[in-house]
Amino acid sequence: MSYIHHEQAEKEKLELEKAVAKKAERMRAAYSALKKSEREGTVQYLNEKRNWYVVR
């Protein structure tokens, strides 16, 4: 592996880690909003499987 290839791989790894962290943060925020709405009774499920929902 050349130095340039290694440097590019490190850069791509960092970008991937950032993307994963961003996705995880969005999922945490959505889950928190869902739990808060469930406590307040304002959650509305869009189908019987309860995997799509609207939070008000």
Short mmCIF file of C-alpha atoms in Angstrom, two decimals:
data_model
loop_
_atom_site.label_atom_id
_atom_site.label_comp_id
_atom_site.label_asym_id
_atom_site.label_seq_id
_atom_site.Cartn_x
_atom_site.Cartn_y
_atom_site.Cartn_z
CA MET A 1 0.00 0.00 0.00
CA SER A 2 1.44 3.31 -0.99
CA TYR A 3 1.50 6.32 1.29
CA ILE A 4 -1.04 8.20 -0.85
CA HIS A 5 -3.38 5.21 -0.88
CA HIS A 6 -3.08 4.89 2.91
CA GLU A 7 -3.79 8.60 3.39
CA GLN A 8 -6.88 8.36 1.15
CA ALA A 9 -8.10 5.29 3.04
CA GLU A 10 -7.74 7.13 6.37
CA LYS A 11 -9.68 10.09 4.96
CA GLU A 12 -12.48 7.84 3.71
CA LYS A 13 -12.59 6.03 7.06
CA LEU A 14 -13.00 9.35 8.88
CA GLU A 15 -15.77 10.41 6.48
CA LEU A 16 -17.56 7.11 7.05
CA GLU A 17 -17.26 7.45 10.84
CA LYS A 18 -18.70 10.97 10.64
CA ALA A 19 -21.60 9.76 8.49
CA VAL A 20 -22.35 6.90 10.90
CA ALA A 21 -22.22 9.26 13.89
CA LYS A 22 -24.57 11.70 12.13
CA LYS A 23 -27.03 8.91 11.31
CA ALA A 24 -26.87 7.61 14.90
CA GLU A 25 -27.56 11.11 16.24
CA ARG A 26 -30.61 11.47 13.96
CA MET A 27 -31.89 8.07 15.08
CA ARG A 28 -31.39 9.00 18.75
CA ALA A 29 -33.30 12.26 18.20
CA ALA A 30 -36.15 10.46 16.42
CA TYR A 31 -36.35 7.81 19.16
CA SER A 32 -36.37 10.48 21.87
CA ALA A 33 -39.14 12.36 20.07
CA LEU A 34 -41.15 9.15 19.75
CA LYS A 35 -40.80 8.30 23.44
CA LYS A 36 -41.71 11.87 24.45
CA SER A 37 -44.80 11.77 22.22
CA GLU A 38 -45.81 8.39 23.61
CA ARG A 39 -45.65 9.85 27.12
CA GLU A 40 -47.73 12.85 26.02
CA GLY A 41 -50.15 10.73 23.99
CA THR A 42 -49.52 12.67 20.76
CA VAL A 43 -47.98 9.93 18.63
CA GLN A 44 -49.92 8.69 15.61
CA TYR A 45 -48.91 5.43 13.90
CA LEU A 46 -49.36 5.25 10.14
CA ASN A 47 -49.79 1.49 9.90
CA GLU A 48 -50.45 -1.54 12.08
CA LYS A 49 -46.77 -2.53 12.26
CA ARG A 50 -45.98 0.68 14.17
CA ASN A 51 -42.75 1.28 12.27
CA TRP A 52 -43.92 4.53 10.62
CA TYR A 53 -45.19 7.27 12.83
CA VAL A 54 -45.93 10.99 13.00
CA VAL A 55 -44.81 12.95 16.03
CA ARG A 56 -46.60 16.21 16.78
#
